[in-house]
Coordinates of C-alpha atoms in Angstrom, one line a residue:
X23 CA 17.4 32.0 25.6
X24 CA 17.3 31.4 21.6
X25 CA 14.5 33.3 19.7
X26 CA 13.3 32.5 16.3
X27 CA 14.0 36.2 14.7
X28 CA 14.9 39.8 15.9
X29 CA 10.9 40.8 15.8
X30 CA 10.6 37.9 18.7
X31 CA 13.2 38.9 20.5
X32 CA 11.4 42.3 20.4
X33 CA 7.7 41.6 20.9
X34 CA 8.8 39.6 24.4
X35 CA 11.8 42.2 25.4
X36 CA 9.0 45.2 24.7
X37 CA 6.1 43.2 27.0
X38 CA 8.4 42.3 29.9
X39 CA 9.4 46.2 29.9
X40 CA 6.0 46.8 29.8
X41 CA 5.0 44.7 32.2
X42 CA 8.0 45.9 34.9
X43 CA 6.8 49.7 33.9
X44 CA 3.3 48.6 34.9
X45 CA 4.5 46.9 38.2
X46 CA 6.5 49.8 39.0
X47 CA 3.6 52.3 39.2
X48 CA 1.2 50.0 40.6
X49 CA 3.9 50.0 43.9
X50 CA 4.5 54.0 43.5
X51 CA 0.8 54.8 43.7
X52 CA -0.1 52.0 46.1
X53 CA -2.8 50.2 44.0
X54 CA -1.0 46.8 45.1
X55 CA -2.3 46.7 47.8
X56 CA -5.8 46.6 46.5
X57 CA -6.1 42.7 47.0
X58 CA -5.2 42.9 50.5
X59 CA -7.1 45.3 51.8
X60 CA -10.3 43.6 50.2
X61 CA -9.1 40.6 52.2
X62 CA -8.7 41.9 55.6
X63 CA -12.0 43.9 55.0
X64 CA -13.6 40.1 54.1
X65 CA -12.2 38.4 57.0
X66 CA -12.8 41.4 59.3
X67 CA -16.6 40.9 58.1
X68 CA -16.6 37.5 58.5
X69 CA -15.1 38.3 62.1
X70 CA -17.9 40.2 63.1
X71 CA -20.8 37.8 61.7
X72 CA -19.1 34.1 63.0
X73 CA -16.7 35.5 65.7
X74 CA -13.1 34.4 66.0
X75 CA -11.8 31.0 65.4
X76 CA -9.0 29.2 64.3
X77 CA -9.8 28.3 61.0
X78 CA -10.5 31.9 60.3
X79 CA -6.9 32.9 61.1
X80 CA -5.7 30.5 59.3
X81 CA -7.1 31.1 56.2
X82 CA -6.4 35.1 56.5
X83 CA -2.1 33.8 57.0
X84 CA -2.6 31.3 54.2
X85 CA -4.0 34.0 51.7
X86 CA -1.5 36.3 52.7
X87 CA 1.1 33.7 52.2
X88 CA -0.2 32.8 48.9
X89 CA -0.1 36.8 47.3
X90 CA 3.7 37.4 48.9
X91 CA 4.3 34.3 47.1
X92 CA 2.6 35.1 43.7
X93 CA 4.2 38.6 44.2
X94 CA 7.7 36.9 44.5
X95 CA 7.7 34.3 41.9
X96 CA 5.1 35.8 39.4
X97 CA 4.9 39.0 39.4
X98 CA 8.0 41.1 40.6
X99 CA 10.6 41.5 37.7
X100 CA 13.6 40.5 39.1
X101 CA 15.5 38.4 37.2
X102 CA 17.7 39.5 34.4
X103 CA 16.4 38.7 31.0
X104 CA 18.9 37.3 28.7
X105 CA 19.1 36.3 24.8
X106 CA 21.7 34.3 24.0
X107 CA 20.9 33.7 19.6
X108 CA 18.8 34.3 17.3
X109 CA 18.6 31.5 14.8
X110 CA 16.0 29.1 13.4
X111 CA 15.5 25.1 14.4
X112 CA 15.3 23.5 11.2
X113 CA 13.8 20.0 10.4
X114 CA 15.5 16.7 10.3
X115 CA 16.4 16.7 6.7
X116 CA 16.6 20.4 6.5
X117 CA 20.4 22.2 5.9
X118 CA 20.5 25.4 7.6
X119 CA 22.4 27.1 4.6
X120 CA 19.3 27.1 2.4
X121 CA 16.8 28.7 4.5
X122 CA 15.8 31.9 2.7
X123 CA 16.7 34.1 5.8
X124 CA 20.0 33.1 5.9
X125 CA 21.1 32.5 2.5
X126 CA 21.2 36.1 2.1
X127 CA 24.6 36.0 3.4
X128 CA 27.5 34.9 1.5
X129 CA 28.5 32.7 4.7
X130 CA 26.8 30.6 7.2
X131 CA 28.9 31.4 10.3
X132 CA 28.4 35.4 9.5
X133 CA 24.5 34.8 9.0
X134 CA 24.8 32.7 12.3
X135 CA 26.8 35.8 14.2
X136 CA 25.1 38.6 12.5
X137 CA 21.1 38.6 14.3
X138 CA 22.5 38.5 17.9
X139 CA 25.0 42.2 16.8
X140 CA 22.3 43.9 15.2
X141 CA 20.0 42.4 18.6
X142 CA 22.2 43.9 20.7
X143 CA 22.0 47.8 19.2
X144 CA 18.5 47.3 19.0
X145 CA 17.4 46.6 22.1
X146 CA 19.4 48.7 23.8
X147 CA 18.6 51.9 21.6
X148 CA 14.7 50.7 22.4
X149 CA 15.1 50.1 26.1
X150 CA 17.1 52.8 26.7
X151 CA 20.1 51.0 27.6
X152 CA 18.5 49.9 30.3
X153 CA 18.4 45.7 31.5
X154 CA 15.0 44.0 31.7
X155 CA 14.0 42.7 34.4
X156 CA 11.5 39.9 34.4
X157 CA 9.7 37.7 37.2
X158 CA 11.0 34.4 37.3
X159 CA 8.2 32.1 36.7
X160 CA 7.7 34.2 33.3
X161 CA 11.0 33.9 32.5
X162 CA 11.3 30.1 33.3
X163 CA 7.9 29.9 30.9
X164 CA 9.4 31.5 28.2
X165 CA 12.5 29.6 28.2
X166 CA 11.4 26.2 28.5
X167 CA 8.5 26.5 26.1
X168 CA 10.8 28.0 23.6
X169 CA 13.3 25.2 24.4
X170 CA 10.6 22.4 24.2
X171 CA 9.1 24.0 20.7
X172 CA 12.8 24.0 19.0
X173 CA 13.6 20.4 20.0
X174 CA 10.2 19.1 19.1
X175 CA 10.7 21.2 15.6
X176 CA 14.3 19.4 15.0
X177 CA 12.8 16.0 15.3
X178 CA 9.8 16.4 12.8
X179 CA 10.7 15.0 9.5
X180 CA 10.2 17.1 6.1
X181 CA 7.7 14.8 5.2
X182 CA 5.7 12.1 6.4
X183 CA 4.5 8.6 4.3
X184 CA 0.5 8.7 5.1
X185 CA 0.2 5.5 3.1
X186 CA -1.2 2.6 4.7
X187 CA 0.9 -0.4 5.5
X188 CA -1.7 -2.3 2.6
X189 CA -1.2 0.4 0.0
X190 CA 2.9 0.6 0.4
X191 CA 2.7 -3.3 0.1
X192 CA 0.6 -3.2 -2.7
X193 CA 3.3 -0.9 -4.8
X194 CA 6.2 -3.4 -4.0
X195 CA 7.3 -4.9 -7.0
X196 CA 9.6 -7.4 -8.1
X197 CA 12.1 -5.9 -10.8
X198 CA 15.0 -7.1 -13.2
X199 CA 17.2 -10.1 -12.5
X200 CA 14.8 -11.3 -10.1
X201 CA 11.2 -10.7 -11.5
X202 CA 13.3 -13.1 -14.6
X203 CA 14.3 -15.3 -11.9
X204 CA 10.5 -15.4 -10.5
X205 CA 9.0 -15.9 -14.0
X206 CA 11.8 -19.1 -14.5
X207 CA 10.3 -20.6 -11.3
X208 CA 6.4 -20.1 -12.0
X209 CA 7.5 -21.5 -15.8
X210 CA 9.5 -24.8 -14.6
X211 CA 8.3 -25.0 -11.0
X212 CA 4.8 -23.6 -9.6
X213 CA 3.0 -24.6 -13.2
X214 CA 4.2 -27.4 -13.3
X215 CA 3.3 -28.4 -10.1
X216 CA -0.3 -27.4 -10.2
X217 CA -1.0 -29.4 -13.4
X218 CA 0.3 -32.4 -11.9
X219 CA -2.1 -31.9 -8.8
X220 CA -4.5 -31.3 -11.0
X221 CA -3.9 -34.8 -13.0
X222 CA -3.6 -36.6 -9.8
X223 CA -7.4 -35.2 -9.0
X224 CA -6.0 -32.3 -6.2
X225 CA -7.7 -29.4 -6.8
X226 CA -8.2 -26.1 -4.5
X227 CA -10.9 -26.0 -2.0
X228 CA -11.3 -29.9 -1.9
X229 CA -9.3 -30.2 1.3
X230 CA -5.6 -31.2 0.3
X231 CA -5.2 -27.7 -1.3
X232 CA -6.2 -24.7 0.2
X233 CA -8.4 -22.2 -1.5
X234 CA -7.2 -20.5 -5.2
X235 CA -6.7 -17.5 -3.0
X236 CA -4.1 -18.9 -0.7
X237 CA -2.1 -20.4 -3.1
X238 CA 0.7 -19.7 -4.2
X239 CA 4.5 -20.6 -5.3
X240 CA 6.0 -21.4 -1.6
X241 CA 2.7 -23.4 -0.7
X242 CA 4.0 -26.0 1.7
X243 CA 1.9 -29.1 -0.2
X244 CA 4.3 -28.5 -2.8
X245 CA 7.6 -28.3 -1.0
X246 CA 7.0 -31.3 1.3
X247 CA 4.7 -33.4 -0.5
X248 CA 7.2 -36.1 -2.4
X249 CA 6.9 -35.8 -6.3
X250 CA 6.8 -32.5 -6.5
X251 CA 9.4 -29.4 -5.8
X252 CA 11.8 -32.3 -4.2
X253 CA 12.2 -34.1 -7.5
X254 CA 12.7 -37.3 -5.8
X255 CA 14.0 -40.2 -7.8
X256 CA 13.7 -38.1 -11.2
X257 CA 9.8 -37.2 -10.5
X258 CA 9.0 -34.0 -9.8
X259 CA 10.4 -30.5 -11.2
X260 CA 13.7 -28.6 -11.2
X261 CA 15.0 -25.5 -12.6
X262 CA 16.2 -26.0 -16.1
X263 CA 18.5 -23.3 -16.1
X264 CA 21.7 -23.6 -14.1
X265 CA 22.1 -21.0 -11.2
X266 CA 24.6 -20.0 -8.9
X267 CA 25.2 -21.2 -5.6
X268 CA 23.9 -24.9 -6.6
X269 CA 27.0 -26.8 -7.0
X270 CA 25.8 -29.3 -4.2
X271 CA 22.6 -30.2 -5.7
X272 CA 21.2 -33.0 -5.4
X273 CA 19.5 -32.7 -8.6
X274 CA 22.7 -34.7 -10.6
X275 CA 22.0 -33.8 -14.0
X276 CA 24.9 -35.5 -17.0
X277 CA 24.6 -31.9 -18.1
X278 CA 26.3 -31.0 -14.5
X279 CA 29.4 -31.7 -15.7
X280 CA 30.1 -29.1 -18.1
X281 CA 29.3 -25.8 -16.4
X282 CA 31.3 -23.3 -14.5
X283 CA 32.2 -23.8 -10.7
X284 CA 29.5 -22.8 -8.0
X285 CA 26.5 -23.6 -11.1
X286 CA 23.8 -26.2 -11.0
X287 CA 20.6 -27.1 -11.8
X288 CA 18.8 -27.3 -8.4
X289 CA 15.3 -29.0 -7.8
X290 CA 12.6 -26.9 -7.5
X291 CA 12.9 -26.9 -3.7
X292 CA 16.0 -26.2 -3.4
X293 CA 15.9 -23.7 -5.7
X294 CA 13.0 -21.7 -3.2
X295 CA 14.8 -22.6 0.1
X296 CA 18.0 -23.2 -1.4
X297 CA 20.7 -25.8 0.0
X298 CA 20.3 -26.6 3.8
X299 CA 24.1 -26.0 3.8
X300 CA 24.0 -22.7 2.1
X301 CA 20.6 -21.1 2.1
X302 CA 21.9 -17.4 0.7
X303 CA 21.0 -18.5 -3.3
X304 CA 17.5 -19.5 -2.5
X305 CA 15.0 -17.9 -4.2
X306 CA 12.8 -16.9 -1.2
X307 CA 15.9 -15.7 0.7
X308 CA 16.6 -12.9 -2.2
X309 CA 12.7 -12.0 -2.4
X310 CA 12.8 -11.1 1.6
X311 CA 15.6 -9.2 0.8
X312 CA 13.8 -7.2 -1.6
X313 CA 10.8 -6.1 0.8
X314 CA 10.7 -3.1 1.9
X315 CA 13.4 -2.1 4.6
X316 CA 10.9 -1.4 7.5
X317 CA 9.5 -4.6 7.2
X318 CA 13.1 -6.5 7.7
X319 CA 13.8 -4.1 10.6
X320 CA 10.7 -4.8 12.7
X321 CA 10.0 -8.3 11.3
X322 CA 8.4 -10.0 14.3
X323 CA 6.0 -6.8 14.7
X324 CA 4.9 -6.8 10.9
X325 CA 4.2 -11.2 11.0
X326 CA 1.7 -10.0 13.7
X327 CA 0.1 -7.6 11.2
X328 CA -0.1 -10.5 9.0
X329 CA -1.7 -12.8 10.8
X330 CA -3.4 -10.5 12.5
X331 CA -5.7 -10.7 8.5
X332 CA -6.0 -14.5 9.2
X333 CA -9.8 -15.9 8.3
X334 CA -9.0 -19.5 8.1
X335 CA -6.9 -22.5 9.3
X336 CA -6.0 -22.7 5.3
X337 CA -4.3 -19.4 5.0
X338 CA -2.4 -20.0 8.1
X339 CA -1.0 -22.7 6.5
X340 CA 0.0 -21.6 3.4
X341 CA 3.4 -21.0 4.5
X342 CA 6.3 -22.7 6.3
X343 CA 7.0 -20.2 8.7
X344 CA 7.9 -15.9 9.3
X345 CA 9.5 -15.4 6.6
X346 CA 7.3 -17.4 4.1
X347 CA 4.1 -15.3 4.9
X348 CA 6.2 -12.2 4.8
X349 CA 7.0 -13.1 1.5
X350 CA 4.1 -14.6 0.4
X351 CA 1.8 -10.8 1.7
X352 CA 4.3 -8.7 0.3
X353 CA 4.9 -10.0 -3.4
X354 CA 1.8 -13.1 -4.1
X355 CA -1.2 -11.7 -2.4
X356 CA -4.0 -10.4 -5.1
X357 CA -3.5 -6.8 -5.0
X358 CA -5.8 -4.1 -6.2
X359 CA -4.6 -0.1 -5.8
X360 CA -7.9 0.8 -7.0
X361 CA -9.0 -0.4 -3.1
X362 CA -6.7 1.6 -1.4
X363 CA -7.8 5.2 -1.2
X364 CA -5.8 8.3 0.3
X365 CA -9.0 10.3 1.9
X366 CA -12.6 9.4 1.8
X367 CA -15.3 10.9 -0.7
X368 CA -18.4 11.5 0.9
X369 CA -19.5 13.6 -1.9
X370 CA -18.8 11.0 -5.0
X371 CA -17.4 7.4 -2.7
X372 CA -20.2 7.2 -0.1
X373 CA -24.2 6.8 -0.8
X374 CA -26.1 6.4 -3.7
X375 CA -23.8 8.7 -6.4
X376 CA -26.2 10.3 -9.3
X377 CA -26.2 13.1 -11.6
X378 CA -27.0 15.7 -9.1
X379 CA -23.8 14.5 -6.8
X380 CA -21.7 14.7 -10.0
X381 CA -23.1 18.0 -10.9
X382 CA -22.5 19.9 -7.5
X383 CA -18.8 18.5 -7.8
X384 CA -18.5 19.9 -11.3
X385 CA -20.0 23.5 -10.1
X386 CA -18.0 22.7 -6.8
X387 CA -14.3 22.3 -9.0
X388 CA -15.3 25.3 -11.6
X389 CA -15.9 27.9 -8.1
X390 CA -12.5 26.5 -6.5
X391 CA -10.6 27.3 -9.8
X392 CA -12.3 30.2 -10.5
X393 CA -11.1 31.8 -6.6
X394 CA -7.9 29.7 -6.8
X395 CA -5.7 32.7 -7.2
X396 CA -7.6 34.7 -4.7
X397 CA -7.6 32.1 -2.1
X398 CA -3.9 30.9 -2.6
X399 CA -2.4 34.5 -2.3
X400 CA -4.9 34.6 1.1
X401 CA -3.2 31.5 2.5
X402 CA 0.1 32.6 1.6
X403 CA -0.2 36.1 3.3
X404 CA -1.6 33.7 6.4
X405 CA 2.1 32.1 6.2
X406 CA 3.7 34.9 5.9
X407 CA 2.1 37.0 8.3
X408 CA 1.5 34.5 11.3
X409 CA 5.5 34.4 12.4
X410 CA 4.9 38.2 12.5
X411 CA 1.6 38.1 14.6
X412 CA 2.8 36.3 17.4
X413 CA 5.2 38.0 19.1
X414 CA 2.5 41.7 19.0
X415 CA 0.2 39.1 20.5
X416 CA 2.6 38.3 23.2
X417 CA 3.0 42.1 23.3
X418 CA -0.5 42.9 24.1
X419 CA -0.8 39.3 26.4
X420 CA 2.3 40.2 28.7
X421 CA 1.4 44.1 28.9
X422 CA -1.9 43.1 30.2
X423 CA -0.6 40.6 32.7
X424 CA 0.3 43.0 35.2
X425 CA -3.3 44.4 35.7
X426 CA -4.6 41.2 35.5
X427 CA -3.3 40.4 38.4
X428 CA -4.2 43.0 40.4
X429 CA -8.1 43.0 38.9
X430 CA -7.6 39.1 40.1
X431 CA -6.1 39.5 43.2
X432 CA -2.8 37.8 43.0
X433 CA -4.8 34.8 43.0
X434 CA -2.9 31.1 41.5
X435 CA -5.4 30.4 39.2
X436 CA -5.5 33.1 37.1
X437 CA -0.8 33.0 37.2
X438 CA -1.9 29.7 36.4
X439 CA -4.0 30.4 33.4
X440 CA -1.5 32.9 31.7
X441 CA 1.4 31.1 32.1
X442 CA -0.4 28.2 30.0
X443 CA -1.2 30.6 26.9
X444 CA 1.8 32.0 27.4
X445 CA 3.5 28.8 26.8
X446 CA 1.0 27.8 24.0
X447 CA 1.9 31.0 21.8
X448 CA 5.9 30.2 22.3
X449 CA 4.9 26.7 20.8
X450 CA 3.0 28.2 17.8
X451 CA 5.7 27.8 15.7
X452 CA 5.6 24.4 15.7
X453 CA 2.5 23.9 14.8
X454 CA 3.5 26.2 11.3
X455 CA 5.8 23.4 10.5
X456 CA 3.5 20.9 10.4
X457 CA 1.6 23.0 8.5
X458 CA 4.1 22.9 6.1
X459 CA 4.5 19.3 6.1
X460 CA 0.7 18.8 5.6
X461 CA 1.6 21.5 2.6
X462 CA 4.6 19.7 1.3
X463 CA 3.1 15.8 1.2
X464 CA -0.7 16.0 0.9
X465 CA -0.7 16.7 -2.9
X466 CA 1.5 13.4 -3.0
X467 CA -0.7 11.1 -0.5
X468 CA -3.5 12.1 -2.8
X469 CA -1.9 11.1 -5.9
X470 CA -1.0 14.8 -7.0
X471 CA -2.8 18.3 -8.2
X472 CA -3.8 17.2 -11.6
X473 CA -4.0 13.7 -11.6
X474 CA -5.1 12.5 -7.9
X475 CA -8.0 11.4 -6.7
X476 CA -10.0 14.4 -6.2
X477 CA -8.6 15.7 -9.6
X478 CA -7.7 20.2 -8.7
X479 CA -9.4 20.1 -5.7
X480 CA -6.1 18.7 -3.9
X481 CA -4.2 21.9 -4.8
X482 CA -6.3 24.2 -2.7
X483 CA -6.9 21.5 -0.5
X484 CA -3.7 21.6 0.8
X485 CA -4.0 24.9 0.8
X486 CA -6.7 25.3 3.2
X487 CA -5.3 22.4 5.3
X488 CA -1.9 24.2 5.9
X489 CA -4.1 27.3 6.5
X490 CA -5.8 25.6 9.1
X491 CA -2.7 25.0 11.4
X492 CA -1.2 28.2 10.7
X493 CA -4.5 29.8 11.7
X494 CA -7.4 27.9 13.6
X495 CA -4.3 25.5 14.9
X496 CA -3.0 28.2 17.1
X497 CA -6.2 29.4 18.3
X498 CA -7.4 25.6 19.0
X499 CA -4.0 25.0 20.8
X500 CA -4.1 28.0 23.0
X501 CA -7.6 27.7 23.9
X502 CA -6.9 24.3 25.7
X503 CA -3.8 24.8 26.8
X504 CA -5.7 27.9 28.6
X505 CA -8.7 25.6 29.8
X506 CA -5.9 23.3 31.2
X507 CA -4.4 26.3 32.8
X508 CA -7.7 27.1 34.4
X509 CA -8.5 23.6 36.0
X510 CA -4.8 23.6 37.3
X511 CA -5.2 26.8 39.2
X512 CA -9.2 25.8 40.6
X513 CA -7.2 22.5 42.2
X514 CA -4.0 24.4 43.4
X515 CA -6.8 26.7 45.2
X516 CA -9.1 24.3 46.2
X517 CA -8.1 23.1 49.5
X518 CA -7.7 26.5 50.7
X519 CA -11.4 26.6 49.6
X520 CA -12.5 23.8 51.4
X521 CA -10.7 24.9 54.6
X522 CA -12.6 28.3 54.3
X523 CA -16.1 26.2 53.8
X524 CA -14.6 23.9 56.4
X525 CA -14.3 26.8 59.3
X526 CA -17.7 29.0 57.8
X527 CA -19.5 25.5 58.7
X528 CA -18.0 24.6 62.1
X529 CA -19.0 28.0 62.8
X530 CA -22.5 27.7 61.4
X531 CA -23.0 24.5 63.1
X532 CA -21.5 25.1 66.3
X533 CA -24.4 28.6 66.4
X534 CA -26.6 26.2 65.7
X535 CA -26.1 23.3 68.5
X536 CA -26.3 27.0 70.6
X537 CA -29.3 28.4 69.4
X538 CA -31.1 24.4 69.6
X539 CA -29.8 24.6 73.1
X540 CA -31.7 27.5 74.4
X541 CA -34.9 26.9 72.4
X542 CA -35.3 23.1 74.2
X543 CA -33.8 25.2 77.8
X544 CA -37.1 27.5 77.2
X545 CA -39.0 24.9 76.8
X546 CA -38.1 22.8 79.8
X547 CA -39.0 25.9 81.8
X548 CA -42.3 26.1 80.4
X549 CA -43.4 23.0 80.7
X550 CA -41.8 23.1 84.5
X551 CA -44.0 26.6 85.1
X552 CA -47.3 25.0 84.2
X553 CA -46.7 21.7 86.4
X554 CA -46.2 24.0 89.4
X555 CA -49.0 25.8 88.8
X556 CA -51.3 22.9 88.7

C-alpha cells in the first residue's frame, strides 16, 4: 500500500494498532459477547410471547451468522498490514523532481528511497517492533481507496480551459501571411462581388441573398452563380496577385507567362476552393487549418454544434458544405467578447443596477482589501494544515471503530457506514488538488486579479473557492459518501427484517384465527343452550 507522506502512514498504522489493542481487551474481558447475549435474551422473549416456530429459528441462526461473519471479515485484525512507498501522485503535467518535498534532495531516486527507510525505524520504534494486524475488509478499504484517489489524481490536468466553446471561437484570429492573404481576397474578390450584386439589383434580405448577417466571403451565390468568383469568359473576379499552387488555372492571363513555376493568377473561385486537381493552395483549405486543433480533431461533433445555432433556411445555406460553416463560425461570424462573460454578476449584471448597487460593491471591494492579508494567510494555513488533519482524523475514526461495533451490535449497516467515510477521508486528497486547480486557473478564466471582470475581488475569490474544497469539500464528500454508507447497510439488512416481521405476523395471525375460533365455538353453544331450553 502507497501513502502520501510518513504522517499518513502513521495516523493509519497508529489507528489499526489501536483498534487491534481495543479488540484484544474487548475478548479478554468478555464484553464481545454483549451483542449475543442481548440476542438470545430477545428471541428467548419472543419464544415465550409467540411460541416456537420456524421462522423464529431461523432468524436467531441468520443473526448469528451475520455477527461471526462481521467478526471475521470486519472486525478481527488478522491480516498483516503492509506499506510498500511513500511518495506523491502528481498531475498530468506535473514532474515529480520539482515538488517541494522532494526537491530537498539533491537526487530523485534518493528522495524516492529515502521515506520508506526512515518509515521503516519509525514504525517500528512506535509499535514496538511489533506487526500490525488489521481486519481484512479495513484493509481492502484502505487500499483500494487510496489506489482509486492516486489514479484519479494522475489523470487531472494542472489546469482546465473554462471558456465556452463561443468565447474560445471568438479569440481565434487570423494572423500574418494569411490575414494578408484574406485582406487580398475581400479587396479583389468578396467586394467586388457584392458591388456587382448590388448593380445588378441583388441586395441582402430580398430573397437571392441571404441576410447581411449570413454573408460572407464563401457564400455559395457567389461561388456558383456564373459572372462572379468563376470569372467565366473574362467576367467576373480573380486574384490579381499571382499565388502558389495555380499553375493550372484556368484564369490564362498574357501576364502568365512570365512568372516562376507552380505561380498563377487564379479566379476568385479557385482561389477559395482551389483547383479540383489540387485543392491544398485554396484559400479555405489553409483557414481550416488554422482553427483551433480540437475542432479539426472532432470535426463532425463541432458541425453539430454549429448547426445546432441554426434559425433559418438562409443560414443553413450560406455554406457549401462541413468545412465551409466551420470556417465560416470560426473566422466570419460577428463576434463580440464583451458578450461572453466568465461568471455571472448578480450584484452589478442582473436587475435594475443604480447607485446604491455600485456603492455596496465599492464598500464590498474596500472590506475585502482591507482583510486580504488576514484572509489569504487563513486560507493558506487551511492548505497547509488539511494534509496534516486527515490522517489524526482517521486516528480518532479507526480507534473508535472497535466500540462502535460492539455499542452496535456487529450489525452490517453500521460496517457499512464506516467503511464509506473511511473511504471518503482516503479520497480527500483529491479533492485538495482540485482545489488547486480551481486556485491555479480561476484568476485567468476571469480575466486576471487586477484587470478581470470583477476587478480584486477575483484574488480572494479564488481564494475562498480553493478554501472551499480543501475545507467544506471534504466535509460535503464524507457526509454523502456516509449517507450512502447508511442506505447500503438498511438494504443489506432488510430482508432479514422482513423475515423477522414475516414470522412475528404468521404468529400474530395464526393467534388470531385461534382466538376467532373459540369466540364463534362459545357462541354456537350458547345459542345451542337456549334452543334446548325452549
Amino acid at each position: 500500500m502507497v501513502f502520501d507522506s510518513l504522517l499518513d502512514a502513521w495516523g493509519i498504522a497508529l489507528g489499526l494498532k489501536i483498534m487491534a489493542i481495543l479488540w484484544d481487551l474487548l475478548v479478554q474481558s468478555g464484553l464481545i459477547t454483549i451483542p449475543l447475549i442481548a440476542l438470545f435474551f430477545s428471541r428467548a422473549k419472543a419464544l415465550l410471547e409467540q411460541g416456537y416456530s420456524d421462522k423464529l429459528f431461523n432468524s436467531v441462526v441468520s443473526d448469528l451468522l451475520l455477527i461471526i461473519a462481521v467478526w471475521a471479515i470486519a472486525v478481527l485484525p488478522w491480516a498483516t498490514f503492509k506499506v510498500s512507498d511513500v511518495k506523491t501522485f502528481p498531475r498530468q503535467c506535473e514532474d515529480p523532481r520539482t515538488r517541494v518535498s522532494q526537491a530537498i534532495n539533491s537526487s530523485y531516486e534518493q528522495a524516492a528511497n529515502r521515506p520508506t527507510r526512515v518509515l521503516g525505524g519509525k514504525l517500528d520504534l512506535v509499535m514496538e517492533g511489533e506487526k500490525i494486524k488489521v481486519p481484512p475488509l479495513i484493509y481492502v478499504t484502505l487500499a483500494l481507496s487510496q489506489a482509486f484517489k492516486n489514479e484519479a489524481v494522475s489523470r487531472l490536468p494542472c489546469s482546465t480551459d473554462i471558456n465556452l466553446i463561443e468565447s474560445e471561437i471568438s479569440q481565434t484570429k487570423i494572423s500574418g501571411y494569411l490575414r494578408d492573404h484574406v485582406n487580398e481576397f475581400y479587396k479583389w474578390c468578396y467586394w467586388p462581388a457584392r458591388a456587382k450584386a448590388r448593380r445588378e439589383g441583388i441586395y441582402p434580405g430580398e430573397g437571392v441573398l441571404p441576410e447581411e448577417i449570413h454573408m460572407w466571403p464563401g457564400h455559395p451565390f457567389f461561388i456558383e452563380t456564373e459572372g462572379y468568383y468563376d470569372n467565366a469568359d473574362g467576367n467576373g473576379f480573380y486574384a490579381h496577385t499571382a499565388y502558389y499552387g495555380f499553375s493550372n488555372t484556368k484564369n490564362k492571363l498574357a501576364e502568365s507567362t512570365n512568372l516562376p513555376a507552380g505561380f498563377g493568377y487564379p479566379t476568385c473561385k479557385e482561389w477559395w476552393l482551389g483547383i479540383s486537381s489540387d485543392s491544398e493552395y485554396g484559400l479555405r483549405k489553409k483557414l481550416y487549418r488554422a482553427t483551433p486543433g480540437w475542432v479539426r480533431e472532432d470535426e463532425s461533433s463541432f458541425y453539430e454544434y454549429v448547426t445546432s445555432w441554426f434559425d433559418s433556411k438562409e443560414e443553413e445555406e450560406s455554406s457549401i458544405d462541413r468545412r465551409d460553416a466551420i470556417v465560416k463560425k470560426v473566422f466570419f461570424s460577428p463576434k463580440d467578447i464583451s458578450d461572453y462573460n466568465a461568471a455571472n454578476d448578480y450584484g452589478l449584471d442582473k436587475g435594475d443596477t443604480n447607485l446604491a448597487d455600485y456603492t455596496a460593491r465599492m464598500i464590498g471591494t474596500i472590506g475585502v482589501t482591507l482583510n486580504a492579508i488576514p484572509n489569504t494567510i487563513g486560507n493558506s494555513m487551511i492548505q497547509l494544515m488539511a494534509p496534516m488533519v486527515k490522517p489524526l482524523i482517521l486516528l480518532v475514526i479507526l480507534t473508535a471503530y472497535v466500540p462502535a461495533m460492539l455499542f452496535g451490535a456487529f450489525k452490517v449497516k453500521h460496517v457499512a457506514t464506516f467503511i464509506s467515510v473511511t473511504a471518503s477521508i482516503m479520497f480527500w486528497p483529491f479533492l485538495w488538488e482540485l482545489g488547486r486547480i480551481v486556485d491555479d486557473t480561476i484568476l485567468d478564466a476571469t480575466g486576471g486579479a487586477i484587470f478581470g471582470s470583477m476587478g480584486i475581488n477575483q484574488a480572494m475569490l479564488s481564494q475562498y473557492l480553493a478554501g472551499f474544497f480543501f475545507l467544506y469539500g471534504p466535509m460535503l464528500f464524507t457526509a454523502a459518501m456516509g449517507w450512502v454508507g447508511m442506505a447500503g447497510g438498511e438494504m443489506a439488512s432488510a430482508k432479514q427484517r422482513v423475515n423477522s416481521s414475516a414470522g412475528s405476523s404468521g404468529q400474530q395471525g395464526a393467534n388470531s384465527v385461534k382466538n376467532g375460533g373459540k369466540w364463534a365455538a362459545g357462541k354456537t353453544k350458547q345459542v345451542a343452550s337456549k334452543g334446548a331450553a325452549k
